[in-house]
Short mmCIF file of C-alpha atoms and ligand atoms in Angstrom, two decimals:
data_model
loop_
_atom_site.label_atom_id
_atom_site.label_comp_id
_atom_site.label_asym_id
_atom_site.label_seq_id
_atom_site.Cartn_x
_atom_site.Cartn_y
_atom_site.Cartn_z
CA MET A 1 15.61 6.60 22.72
CA THR A 2 15.17 9.94 20.19
CA ARG A 3 12.64 12.61 20.80
CA VAL A 4 10.71 13.83 18.11
CA ARG A 5 9.65 17.67 18.57
CA THR A 6 8.29 19.39 15.67
CA VAL A 7 5.72 17.52 13.26
CA GLU A 8 5.32 18.76 9.47
CA LEU A 9 2.38 17.54 8.59
CA ARG A 10 1.38 18.22 4.55
CA MET A 11 -0.94 17.69 2.38
CA VAL A 12 -0.12 16.88 -1.26
CA GLY A 13 -1.74 16.71 -4.93
CA LEU A 14 0.74 15.48 -7.85
CA PRO A 15 -1.16 14.83 -10.69
CA LEU A 16 -1.45 10.51 -12.34
CA VAL A 17 -0.30 10.15 -15.63
CA ARG A 18 -3.21 8.18 -16.77
CA PRO A 19 -6.85 8.36 -14.54
CA PHE A 20 -7.27 5.06 -11.92
CA ARG A 21 -10.29 3.65 -12.36
CA THR A 22 -11.59 0.78 -9.95
CA SER A 23 -14.33 -0.66 -8.77
CA PHE A 24 -15.44 1.61 -5.66
CA GLY A 25 -13.96 5.47 -7.95
CA GLU A 26 -12.20 7.25 -10.15
CA GLU A 27 -9.60 8.93 -9.95
CA THR A 28 -7.03 11.55 -11.49
CA GLU A 29 -4.87 13.25 -9.11
CA LYS A 30 -2.87 11.18 -6.02
CA VAL A 31 -3.63 13.47 -2.73
CA CYS A 32 -1.86 12.88 1.00
CA THR A 33 -0.92 13.98 3.73
CA LEU A 34 3.60 13.25 4.90
CA VAL A 35 4.43 13.12 7.84
CA ARG A 36 7.84 14.53 8.76
CA VAL A 37 8.91 14.31 12.17
CA GLU A 38 13.02 15.71 13.14
CA THR A 39 14.17 15.39 16.65
CA ASP A 40 17.26 17.14 17.88
CA ASP A 41 19.39 15.43 15.03
CA VAL A 42 17.94 14.33 11.84
CA TRP A 43 13.83 13.90 10.55
CA GLY A 44 11.25 11.35 9.46
CA TRP A 45 9.05 10.69 6.86
CA GLY A 46 6.17 9.26 6.80
CA GLU A 47 3.10 9.44 3.67
CA CYS A 48 -0.25 8.73 4.70
CA VAL A 49 -1.79 5.90 2.35
CA THR A 50 -5.91 7.81 2.57
CA GLY A 51 -7.83 8.97 -0.23
CA VAL A 52 -10.07 12.27 -0.92
CA ASP A 53 -12.73 9.92 0.01
CA PRO A 54 -13.83 6.58 2.64
CA GLY A 55 -13.89 5.13 -0.65
CA PHE A 56 -11.43 2.42 -0.19
CA SER A 57 -10.75 2.50 3.93
CA GLU A 58 -13.16 4.29 6.47
CA GLU A 59 -10.30 6.64 6.30
CA PHE A 60 -10.20 9.49 4.58
CA ASN A 61 -7.17 12.92 3.78
CA GLU A 62 -8.90 15.12 5.61
CA GLY A 63 -10.22 13.12 8.92
CA ALA A 64 -6.62 11.09 9.04
CA TRP A 65 -5.22 14.82 9.52
CA ARG A 66 -7.56 15.00 12.01
CA VAL A 67 -6.41 11.84 13.64
CA LEU A 68 -3.05 12.65 13.11
CA ARG A 69 -3.12 17.04 14.70
CA ASP A 70 -5.14 16.01 17.83
CA PHE A 71 -4.46 13.02 19.04
CA LEU A 72 -1.59 11.06 17.80
CA VAL A 73 0.89 13.89 17.14
CA PRO A 74 -0.44 15.15 20.92
CA ALA A 75 -0.01 11.75 22.58
CA LEU A 76 3.75 11.16 20.65
CA PHE A 77 5.30 14.23 22.42
CA ARG A 78 4.00 13.29 26.42
CA ALA A 79 5.59 10.20 25.76
CA GLY A 80 8.79 12.33 25.45
CA ASP A 81 12.09 9.81 24.83
CA ILE A 82 10.95 6.70 22.42
CA VAL A 83 11.73 3.16 21.26
CA PRO A 84 10.34 2.69 17.70
CA GLY A 85 8.78 -0.50 19.52
CA ASP A 86 7.26 1.70 22.23
CA LEU A 87 4.56 3.77 19.42
CA GLU A 88 1.61 0.60 19.33
CA ARG A 89 1.79 1.38 23.30
CA VAL A 90 1.63 4.93 22.89
CA PHE A 91 -1.15 5.00 20.01
CA ALA A 92 -2.87 2.00 21.64
CA SER A 93 -5.34 5.05 23.31
CA VAL A 94 -6.76 5.77 19.88
CA ARG A 95 -9.12 2.70 18.64
CA GLY A 96 -8.30 2.08 14.63
CA ASN A 97 -7.45 4.09 12.34
CA PRO A 98 -4.66 2.23 11.43
CA MET A 99 -4.25 4.38 8.24
CA ALA A 100 -2.73 7.36 9.80
CA LYS A 101 -0.55 5.68 12.37
CA ALA A 102 1.24 4.10 10.21
CA THR A 103 2.20 7.39 9.16
CA LEU A 104 3.79 8.42 11.91
CA VAL A 105 5.27 5.53 13.24
CA ASN A 106 6.37 4.94 9.37
CA ALA A 107 8.39 8.85 10.25
CA VAL A 108 9.30 7.91 13.71
CA LEU A 109 11.17 4.68 12.19
CA ASP A 110 13.20 6.17 9.27
CA ALA A 111 13.97 8.89 11.15
CA TRP A 112 15.39 6.65 14.55
CA LEU A 113 17.20 4.41 12.15
CA ARG A 114 18.61 8.16 10.34
CA GLU A 115 19.99 8.46 13.75
CA HIS A 116 21.44 5.56 13.89
CA GLY A 117 22.99 4.91 9.75
CA GLU A 118 21.14 2.31 9.30
CA SER A 119 17.95 1.06 5.96
CA LEU A 120 14.99 0.55 6.34
CA ALA A 121 15.61 -2.70 4.65
CA SER A 122 18.04 -4.26 6.81
CA PHE A 123 16.15 -3.36 9.58
CA LEU A 124 12.60 -4.97 8.54
CA GLY A 125 15.19 -7.71 7.52
CA ALA A 126 15.62 -8.15 3.46
CA ASP A 127 16.99 -10.31 2.12
CA ARG A 128 17.56 -9.12 -1.09
CA ASP A 129 18.86 -5.91 -2.67
CA ARG A 130 15.97 -5.36 -5.84
CA VAL A 131 11.78 -6.74 -5.84
CA ALA A 132 9.56 -8.11 -8.41
CA CYS A 133 7.59 -5.75 -9.88
CA GLY A 134 4.00 -6.66 -10.52
CA VAL A 135 1.55 -3.19 -12.54
CA SER A 136 -2.13 -2.97 -11.15
CA VAL A 137 -4.54 -1.47 -14.50
CA GLY A 138 -7.59 -0.03 -13.83
CA ILE A 139 -10.58 0.17 -15.08
CA ALA A 140 -10.62 0.85 -18.81
CA SER A 141 -13.28 1.91 -20.80
CA SER A 142 -13.08 -0.82 -22.89
CA ALA A 143 -11.62 -4.13 -24.58
CA GLU A 144 -9.63 -3.00 -26.48
CA ARG A 145 -8.33 0.18 -25.02
CA LEU A 146 -7.51 -2.22 -20.99
CA LEU A 147 -5.38 -4.78 -24.08
CA ASP A 148 -3.37 -2.29 -25.50
CA GLN A 149 -2.32 -0.99 -21.69
CA VAL A 150 -1.11 -4.75 -20.76
CA ASP A 151 0.62 -4.57 -23.63
CA GLY A 152 2.13 -1.11 -22.78
CA TYR A 153 3.14 -2.60 -19.71
CA LEU A 154 4.91 -6.23 -20.46
CA ALA A 155 6.79 -4.57 -23.25
CA GLU A 156 8.18 -2.59 -19.68
CA GLY A 157 8.75 -5.94 -18.19
CA TYR A 158 6.71 -6.11 -15.78
CA GLN A 159 6.73 -9.49 -14.31
CA ARG A 160 3.11 -9.10 -13.64
CA ILE A 161 -0.19 -7.82 -14.45
CA LYS A 162 -3.83 -7.54 -12.00
CA LEU A 163 -7.36 -6.06 -13.44
CA LYS A 164 -9.20 -4.41 -11.94
CA ILE A 165 -12.94 -5.37 -11.68
CA GLU A 166 -16.64 -4.78 -12.06
CA PRO A 167 -19.34 -6.28 -12.51
CA GLY A 168 -20.87 -6.87 -15.81
CA THR A 169 -17.74 -6.05 -17.80
CA ASP A 170 -15.00 -8.72 -16.10
CA LEU A 171 -15.04 -11.87 -17.83
CA GLU A 172 -14.99 -10.08 -21.47
CA ARG A 173 -12.09 -8.06 -19.67
CA VAL A 174 -10.19 -10.81 -17.84
CA ALA A 175 -10.79 -13.36 -21.62
CA ALA A 176 -9.43 -10.64 -23.70
CA VAL A 177 -5.87 -10.33 -21.78
CA ARG A 178 -6.23 -13.63 -21.62
CA ALA A 179 -6.55 -15.09 -25.11
CA ALA A 180 -3.60 -12.15 -25.75
CA HIS A 181 -1.28 -13.32 -23.23
CA PRO A 182 -1.34 -16.94 -22.23
CA GLN A 183 1.76 -17.53 -20.37
CA ILE A 184 1.20 -14.03 -18.66
CA ALA A 185 1.22 -13.84 -14.50
CA LEU A 186 -2.15 -12.62 -14.29
CA SER A 187 -4.84 -11.94 -11.25
CA VAL A 188 -8.27 -9.79 -10.55
CA ASP A 189 -8.63 -7.16 -7.91
CA ALA A 190 -12.45 -6.57 -7.47
CA ASN A 191 -11.96 -4.04 -4.25
CA ALA A 192 -15.08 -5.75 -2.27
CA ALA A 193 -18.12 -5.56 -5.28
CA TYR A 194 -19.08 -8.76 -5.44
CA SER A 195 -21.57 -11.56 -2.44
CA SER A 196 -22.13 -14.91 -2.72
CA ALA A 197 -24.60 -14.40 -5.24
CA ASP A 198 -22.13 -13.89 -7.74
CA VAL A 199 -21.07 -17.31 -7.42
CA GLU A 200 -21.60 -17.74 -10.40
CA THR A 201 -18.54 -15.49 -12.23
CA PHE A 202 -16.21 -16.77 -9.74
CA LEU A 203 -16.18 -20.57 -11.72
CA ALA A 204 -16.32 -19.23 -14.65
CA LEU A 205 -12.67 -17.02 -13.79
CA ASP A 206 -11.07 -20.53 -12.19
CA ALA A 207 -10.72 -21.10 -16.56
CA TYR A 208 -7.74 -17.82 -16.98
CA ASP A 209 -5.15 -19.52 -14.58
CA LEU A 210 -5.06 -16.57 -12.18
CA LEU A 211 -2.45 -16.25 -9.64
CA MET A 212 -5.26 -14.74 -6.70
CA ILE A 213 -8.49 -12.92 -6.94
CA GLU A 214 -8.48 -9.97 -4.69
CA GLN A 215 -10.68 -9.14 -2.55
CA PRO A 216 -13.82 -10.44 -3.69
CA LEU A 217 -16.37 -9.55 -1.39
CA HIS A 218 -17.19 -7.71 1.79
CA HIS A 219 -14.30 -6.63 3.42
CA GLU A 220 -15.35 -7.48 6.78
CA ASP A 221 -17.32 -11.31 6.04
CA LEU A 222 -14.61 -13.43 6.12
CA VAL A 223 -16.64 -16.09 6.61
CA ARG A 224 -18.11 -15.49 3.51
CA HIS A 225 -15.05 -15.91 2.03
CA ALA A 226 -14.11 -18.51 3.34
CA ALA A 227 -17.21 -20.20 1.48
CA LEU A 228 -16.35 -18.26 -1.93
CA GLN A 229 -13.10 -20.15 -1.99
CA ARG A 230 -13.87 -23.61 -0.79
CA GLN A 231 -15.95 -23.93 -4.82
CA ILE A 232 -13.58 -22.57 -6.17
CA ARG A 233 -9.85 -22.99 -7.16
CA THR A 234 -8.23 -20.43 -7.50
CA ALA A 235 -6.65 -18.72 -4.73
CA LEU A 236 -8.09 -15.75 -3.00
CA CYS A 237 -5.93 -13.39 -1.79
CA LEU A 238 -7.09 -11.14 1.09
CA ASP A 239 -6.40 -6.82 1.11
CA GLU A 240 -8.77 -4.55 2.69
CA SER A 241 -9.12 -8.19 5.18
CA ILE A 242 -6.58 -8.22 6.77
CA ARG A 243 -5.57 -4.76 8.82
CA SER A 244 -3.18 -6.44 11.33
CA GLU A 245 -1.59 -9.79 12.18
CA ALA A 246 -5.33 -10.56 14.49
CA ASP A 247 -6.65 -10.34 10.84
CA ALA A 248 -4.52 -12.02 8.44
CA ARG A 249 -4.38 -15.23 12.14
CA ALA A 250 -8.04 -15.16 11.86
CA ALA A 251 -8.87 -15.14 7.96
CA ILE A 252 -6.01 -17.56 7.07
CA GLU A 253 -7.15 -19.89 9.53
CA LEU A 254 -10.68 -20.49 8.59
CA GLY A 255 -9.47 -20.43 4.79
CA ALA A 256 -10.40 -17.20 3.44
CA CYS A 257 -7.76 -16.78 1.74
CA ARG A 258 -4.59 -18.32 1.46
CA ILE A 259 -2.50 -15.45 -0.46
CA VAL A 260 -2.16 -12.59 1.32
CA ASN A 261 -1.66 -8.76 0.30
CA ILE A 262 0.69 -6.85 2.31
CA LYS A 263 -0.06 -2.96 2.78
CA GLN A 264 2.26 -0.74 5.17
CA GLY A 265 -0.15 1.10 5.39
CA ARG A 266 -3.27 -0.45 5.55
CA VAL A 267 -2.22 -2.87 8.72
CA GLY A 268 -0.93 1.04 11.34
CA GLY A 269 2.88 1.06 9.32
CA LEU A 270 5.77 -1.03 9.09
CA LEU A 271 6.18 -2.68 12.68
CA GLU A 272 2.71 -4.07 12.25
CA ALA A 273 3.34 -5.58 8.90
CA VAL A 274 5.95 -7.58 9.45
CA ARG A 275 4.09 -10.20 12.24
CA VAL A 276 1.16 -9.96 9.27
CA HIS A 277 4.90 -11.16 7.24
CA ASP A 278 6.19 -13.19 9.81
CA ALA A 279 2.64 -14.85 10.62
CA CYS A 280 1.97 -15.51 6.89
CA ARG A 281 6.02 -17.24 6.40
CA ALA A 282 4.83 -19.26 9.33
CA LEU A 283 1.71 -20.43 8.12
CA GLY A 284 2.78 -21.62 4.99
CA VAL A 285 0.82 -18.53 2.95
CA PRO A 286 2.53 -16.36 0.43
CA VAL A 287 2.48 -12.60 0.13
CA TRP A 288 3.61 -9.60 -1.41
CA CYS A 289 3.28 -5.96 -1.12
CA GLY A 290 0.39 -3.38 -2.85
CA GLY A 291 0.39 -1.00 -2.81
CA MET A 292 -2.01 2.55 -2.63
CA LEU A 293 -0.39 4.63 -5.79
CA GLU A 294 2.42 5.86 -3.11
CA THR A 295 5.09 8.93 -4.53
CA GLY A 296 8.74 7.84 -4.30
CA LEU A 297 8.49 8.56 -0.37
CA GLY A 298 6.59 5.69 0.59
CA ARG A 299 6.92 3.65 -2.25
CA ALA A 300 10.48 3.34 -0.86
CA ALA A 301 9.49 2.37 2.18
CA ASN A 302 6.44 -0.65 0.76
CA LEU A 303 10.50 -2.16 -1.51
CA ALA A 304 11.81 -2.27 1.58
CA LEU A 305 9.45 -3.99 2.54
CA ALA A 306 8.98 -6.64 -0.45
CA ALA A 307 12.46 -7.18 0.20
CA LEU A 308 11.72 -10.13 3.05
CA PRO A 309 12.02 -13.76 2.06
CA GLY A 310 8.01 -14.31 3.02
CA PHE A 311 7.59 -12.12 -0.34
CA THR A 312 7.85 -14.63 -2.59
CA LEU A 313 5.05 -12.75 -5.15
CA PRO A 314 5.46 -9.96 -7.42
CA GLY A 315 3.85 -6.92 -5.81
CA ASP A 316 1.89 -3.54 -6.97
CA THR A 317 5.54 -2.41 -6.99
CA SER A 318 5.51 -0.18 -9.62
CA ALA A 319 8.43 2.78 -11.19
CA SER A 320 7.12 6.39 -10.58
CA ALA A 321 6.41 6.78 -14.40
CA ARG A 322 3.27 4.16 -13.99
CA TYR A 323 1.90 7.25 -10.91
CA PHE A 324 3.85 10.59 -12.44
CA THR A 325 5.42 12.02 -14.68
CA GLU A 326 7.01 13.55 -12.35
CA ASP A 327 6.76 11.77 -8.68
CA LEU A 328 8.25 14.37 -5.70
CA THR A 329 12.47 12.06 -4.71
CA GLU A 330 14.12 11.10 -7.49
CA PRO A 331 12.29 8.44 -9.31
CA HIS A 332 12.18 4.74 -8.04
CA VAL A 333 13.09 3.40 -12.70
CA MET A 334 12.14 -0.64 -12.89
CA MET A 335 14.28 -2.58 -15.20
CA PRO A 336 13.26 -3.98 -18.29
CA ASP A 337 13.49 -7.76 -16.67
CA GLY A 338 11.32 -6.25 -14.56
CA THR A 339 12.93 -5.82 -11.08
CA MET A 340 13.52 -2.75 -8.89
CA ALA A 341 16.65 -1.11 -6.89
CA VAL A 342 15.41 -1.17 -2.80
CA PRO A 343 16.51 2.26 -1.67
CA GLN A 344 19.73 1.30 0.93
CA GLY A 345 20.53 4.70 2.34
CA PRO A 346 19.78 5.15 6.00
CA GLY A 347 16.57 4.70 6.48
CA ILE A 348 14.02 4.65 4.00
CA GLY A 349 17.10 6.19 1.75
CA VAL A 350 15.04 8.89 0.38
CA ASP A 351 13.80 12.62 0.31
CA PRO A 352 11.99 14.66 -1.36
CA LEU A 353 13.96 17.25 -3.72
CA PRO A 354 13.02 20.36 -1.66
CA GLU A 355 11.75 22.58 -5.38
CA ARG A 356 9.01 19.95 -6.20
CA LEU A 357 8.13 19.00 -2.17
CA GLU A 358 6.92 23.26 -2.48
CA ALA A 359 5.65 22.73 -5.98
CA CYS A 360 3.26 19.94 -5.11
CA THR A 361 2.12 21.35 -1.36
CA LEU A 362 -1.25 22.48 -1.03
CA HIS A 363 -0.83 23.39 2.92
CA ARG A 364 0.83 22.67 5.53
CA GLU A 365 0.45 23.36 10.42
CA ARG A 366 3.62 22.38 12.16
CA LEU A 367 3.43 20.86 15.74
CA GLU A 368 5.47 21.43 18.43
CA GLU A 369 6.12 19.64 21.28
CA PRO A 370 5.35 21.77 24.40
O1 LIG F 1 0.06 1.61 -5.86
O2 LIG F 1 0.39 0.91 -8.42
C1 LIG F 1 -0.74 1.07 -6.64
C2 LIG F 1 -2.08 0.65 -6.84
C3 LIG F 1 -2.09 -0.77 -7.04
O3 LIG F 1 -4.25 -1.33 -7.32
C4 LIG F 1 -4.18 -0.25 -6.44
N1 LIG F 1 -4.33 -0.54 -4.60
O4 LIG F 1 -6.87 -2.31 -4.04
O5 LIG F 1 -4.80 -2.86 -4.44
C5 LIG F 1 -5.67 -2.20 -4.03
C6 LIG F 1 -5.03 -0.90 -4.30
C7 LIG F 1 -6.19 -0.24 -3.54
C8 LIG F 1 -6.08 1.50 -4.43
S1 LIG F 1 -6.76 2.73 -4.29
C9 LIG F 1 -6.56 4.00 -4.29
MG1 LIG F 2 -6.19 -4.08 -3.53
#
């Protein structure tokens, strides 16, 4: 059992090394909430994956902060002595909000593991100590600029390139990258920018031997994803549509995807992420670890998750240098073979660098057990 005595919410901002543009917007800075829980003996960290706007999901930074401060943290204090497995029940009175919940679940789990001296990777069931890395490349202003970026990432060793796409430039960009690199593992991510009227585009994409097409249609539309999957050869992968194990089971049963992107922050935290992984594995569906431009803290959790046996495809688990000139933690470094080490220390195995954390802090609030 453990008991959380204080919770500190902290908004941090870190400039990105280059703007990251998707079909729903552009980011030049990573702004997110970090949660630090303290028990009598240890501390634990959680990083919220919401963004500044409700663009990727309904949740966003200021909203998640309110949900944490006014509902989840008070529920945690009321619960008193707990084990991580209790948290789902403790937070059950709050509907949805998986990203806010994930932040606190992961922080409590980190503290609990630090108390027991066990690494997150070992606790989750990892079967390796290095993971294969891919990289997600934002929408560039021209095909030439995109090719320059792709060439740079391939030279660094990334094992899979994922192109963000949007209607209008999609086929031209994919064709350019495929022509320059006939053999690489290549995928695309639409972030729900298309409708079922765009089937011709997806039929055309079949010609480029893509590993997958990620989240082409609206996140709530599993039936139309299933219809699209029946019409094209390329595997569909779902990201935004999968917020729980139940969503993953429904999507797979309907034939809405053949691959699942698991983001622990999107599904309510690391414990639900393992359940999604287990369900997909039992159903023979490969999974990979998605990313939300996390700082070194959230990235450490992702690396542990990505080391589970069902994660058979390279994830969006890129090196710190792909995002930040200076990370919040010691940098996660990718080796030239395109793999990165899974942290092995207790809990998530990393901590923020104190001076760096202070320098990046925008505002903070400390909540104490009543
Ligand atoms: O962490 O490398 C990363 C980002 C990977 O493309 C990425 N994430 O839809 O998969 C996705 C996007 C969502 C990020 S929007 C901030
Ligand atoms: Mg995605």
